[in-house]
PDB file of C-alpha atoms in Angstrom:
ATOM      1  CA  UNK Z   1       3.087  -8.064 -35.400  1.00 63.00           C
ATOM      2  CA  UNK Z   2       4.230  -6.092 -32.374  1.00 73.00           C
ATOM      3  CA  UNK Z   3       2.366  -5.120 -29.273  1.00 73.00           C
ATOM      4  CA  UNK Z   4       2.829  -2.108 -27.372  1.00 79.00           C
ATOM      5  CA  UNK Z   5       1.368  -1.224 -24.200  1.00 74.00           C
ATOM      6  CA  UNK Z   6       0.064   2.461 -23.099  1.00 80.00           C
ATOM      7  CA  UNK Z   7       1.424   3.026 -19.426  1.00 77.00           C
ATOM      8  CA  UNK Z   8      -1.502   2.779 -17.172  1.00 84.00           C
ATOM      9  CA  UNK Z   9      -2.136   4.996 -14.511  1.00 89.00           C
ATOM     10  CA  UNK Z  10      -3.906   3.761 -10.977  1.00 92.00           C
ATOM     11  CA  UNK Z  11      -5.438   5.464  -8.863  1.00 93.00           C
ATOM     12  CA  UNK Z  12      -6.879   3.773  -5.543  1.00 93.00           C
ATOM     13  CA  UNK Z  13      -9.291   5.045  -2.761  1.00 95.00           C
ATOM     14  CA  UNK Z  14      -9.047   3.034   0.808  1.00 96.00           C
ATOM     15  CA  UNK Z  15     -11.157   4.563   3.877  1.00 96.00           C
ATOM     16  CA  UNK Z  16     -10.324   1.899   6.345  1.00 97.00           C
ATOM     17  CA  UNK Z  17      -7.324   0.507   7.667  1.00 96.00           C
ATOM     18  CA  UNK Z  18      -7.720  -3.062   6.348  1.00 98.00           C
ATOM     19  CA  UNK Z  19      -9.100  -0.785   2.919  1.00 97.00           C
ATOM     20  CA  UNK Z  20      -5.852   0.951   2.895  1.00 96.00           C
ATOM     21  CA  UNK Z  21      -3.636  -2.323   3.486  1.00 97.00           C
ATOM     22  CA  UNK Z  22      -5.299  -4.581   0.860  1.00 97.00           C
ATOM     23  CA  UNK Z  23      -4.621  -1.290  -1.927  1.00 96.00           C
ATOM     24  CA  UNK Z  24      -1.099  -1.318  -0.867  1.00 96.00           C
ATOM     25  CA  UNK Z  25      -0.748  -5.035  -1.515  1.00 97.00           C
ATOM     26  CA  UNK Z  26      -2.796  -4.758  -4.712  1.00 96.00           C
ATOM     27  CA  UNK Z  27      -0.026  -1.862  -5.510  1.00 95.00           C
ATOM     28  CA  UNK Z  28       2.929  -4.661  -4.934  1.00 95.00           C
ATOM     29  CA  UNK Z  29       1.052  -7.499  -6.685  1.00 96.00           C
ATOM     30  CA  UNK Z  30       0.625  -5.381 -10.249  1.00 94.00           C
ATOM     31  CA  UNK Z  31       3.593  -4.004 -10.403  1.00 93.00           C
ATOM     32  CA  UNK Z  32       5.186  -7.755  -9.706  1.00 92.00           C
ATOM     33  CA  UNK Z  33       2.753  -8.613 -12.434  1.00 92.00           C
ATOM     34  CA  UNK Z  34       4.089  -5.917 -15.097  1.00 92.00           C
ATOM     35  CA  UNK Z  35       7.913  -6.962 -13.727  1.00 92.00           C
ATOM     36  CA  UNK Z  36       7.467 -10.477 -14.697  1.00 92.00           C
ATOM     37  CA  UNK Z  37       6.262  -9.618 -18.181  1.00 91.00           C
ATOM     38  CA  UNK Z  38       9.083  -7.374 -18.633  1.00 91.00           C
ATOM     39  CA  UNK Z  39      11.593 -10.051 -17.016  1.00 93.00           C
ATOM     40  CA  UNK Z  40       9.289 -14.204 -17.480  1.00 92.00           C
ATOM     41  CA  UNK Z  41      10.745 -16.777 -15.705  1.00 88.00           C
ATOM     42  CA  UNK Z  42      13.928 -15.786 -14.069  1.00 81.00           C
ATOM     43  CA  UNK Z  43      13.110 -14.167 -10.650  1.00 82.00           C
ATOM     44  CA  UNK Z  44      17.143 -13.452 -10.094  1.00 87.00           C
ATOM     45  CA  UNK Z  45      17.082 -10.994 -13.170  1.00 89.00           C
ATOM     46  CA  UNK Z  46      13.669  -9.895 -11.942  1.00 87.00           C
ATOM     47  CA  UNK Z  47      15.154  -8.673  -8.669  1.00 87.00           C
ATOM     48  CA  UNK Z  48      17.845  -6.855 -10.377  1.00 90.00           C
ATOM     49  CA  UNK Z  49      15.867  -5.121 -12.803  1.00 92.00           C
ATOM     50  CA  UNK Z  50      13.280  -4.147  -9.937  1.00 91.00           C
ATOM     51  CA  UNK Z  51      16.142  -2.058  -8.441  1.00 92.00           C
ATOM     52  CA  UNK Z  52      16.482   0.423 -12.448  1.00 93.00           C
ATOM     53  CA  UNK Z  53      13.361   0.094 -13.468  1.00 93.00           C
ATOM     54  CA  UNK Z  54      11.443   3.395 -13.302  1.00 93.00           C
ATOM     55  CA  UNK Z  55       7.941   3.749 -11.621  1.00 93.00           C
ATOM     56  CA  UNK Z  56       6.387   6.705 -10.073  1.00 93.00           C
ATOM     57  CA  UNK Z  57       4.579   6.463  -6.741  1.00 92.00           C
ATOM     58  CA  UNK Z  58       3.004   8.734  -4.136  1.00 93.00           C
ATOM     59  CA  UNK Z  59       1.256   7.418  -1.173  1.00 92.00           C
ATOM     60  CA  UNK Z  60      -0.720  10.338   0.739  1.00 94.00           C
ATOM     61  CA  UNK Z  61      -1.990   9.061   4.061  1.00 94.00           C
ATOM     62  CA  UNK Z  62      -4.230  10.639   6.213  1.00 95.00           C
ATOM     63  CA  UNK Z  63      -3.993   9.248   9.952  1.00 95.00           C
ATOM     64  CA  UNK Z  64      -6.187  12.006  11.651  1.00 96.00           C
ATOM     65  CA  UNK Z  65      -9.092   9.348  12.166  1.00 95.00           C
ATOM     66  CA  UNK Z  66      -6.870   7.155  13.643  1.00 95.00           C
ATOM     67  CA  UNK Z  67      -5.304   9.306  15.778  1.00 96.00           C
ATOM     68  CA  UNK Z  68      -8.652  10.495  16.967  1.00 96.00           C
ATOM     69  CA  UNK Z  69      -9.810   6.911  18.164  1.00 96.00           C
ATOM     70  CA  UNK Z  70      -6.609   6.296  20.014  1.00 96.00           C
ATOM     71  CA  UNK Z  71      -7.144   9.661  21.652  1.00 97.00           C
ATOM     72  CA  UNK Z  72     -10.797   9.138  22.868  1.00 97.00           C
ATOM     73  CA  UNK Z  73      -9.553   5.398  23.939  1.00 96.00           C
ATOM     74  CA  UNK Z  74      -6.657   6.632  26.279  1.00 96.00           C
ATOM     75  CA  UNK Z  75      -9.429   9.187  28.030  1.00 96.00           C
ATOM     76  CA  UNK Z  76     -12.089   6.085  28.109  1.00 96.00           C
ATOM     77  CA  UNK Z  77      -9.447   3.997  29.892  1.00 95.00           C
ATOM     78  CA  UNK Z  78      -8.070   6.887  31.926  1.00 93.00           C
ATOM     79  CA  UNK Z  79     -11.666   7.557  33.063  1.00 93.00           C
ATOM     80  CA  UNK Z  80     -11.993   4.026  33.325  1.00 92.00           C
ATOM     81  CA  UNK Z  81      -8.869   3.419  35.489  1.00 91.00           C
ATOM     82  CA  UNK Z  82     -10.021   6.698  37.680  1.00 91.00           C
ATOM     83  CA  UNK Z  83     -13.283   5.052  38.606  1.00 90.00           C
ATOM     84  CA  UNK Z  84     -11.828   1.657  39.439  1.00 83.00           C
ATOM     85  CA  UNK Z  85      -9.030   3.619  41.564  1.00 74.00           C
ATOM     86  CA  UNK Z  86     -12.269   4.935  43.781  1.00 64.00           C
ATOM     87  CA  UNK Z  87     -11.827   8.115  42.663  1.00 56.00           C
TER      88      UNK Z  87
END
């Protein structure tokens, strides 16, 4: 009896840097698991198959919250430095 795989679609949402990193790693692990199903046991052949196997990936990342924290820290560091200089 033949078994057919229907193409799954995955959507993840992350709201912290740690969640974003974990999400990206999960996507890599999931893709590798599917490739291992396509080419079981032969990592050299699987590596070659990666180069020609179609996968659609869209990444959208908003770093505005992180940039805001960087700018705030720089401002506070600058103020602290000015106070430390006796200004």
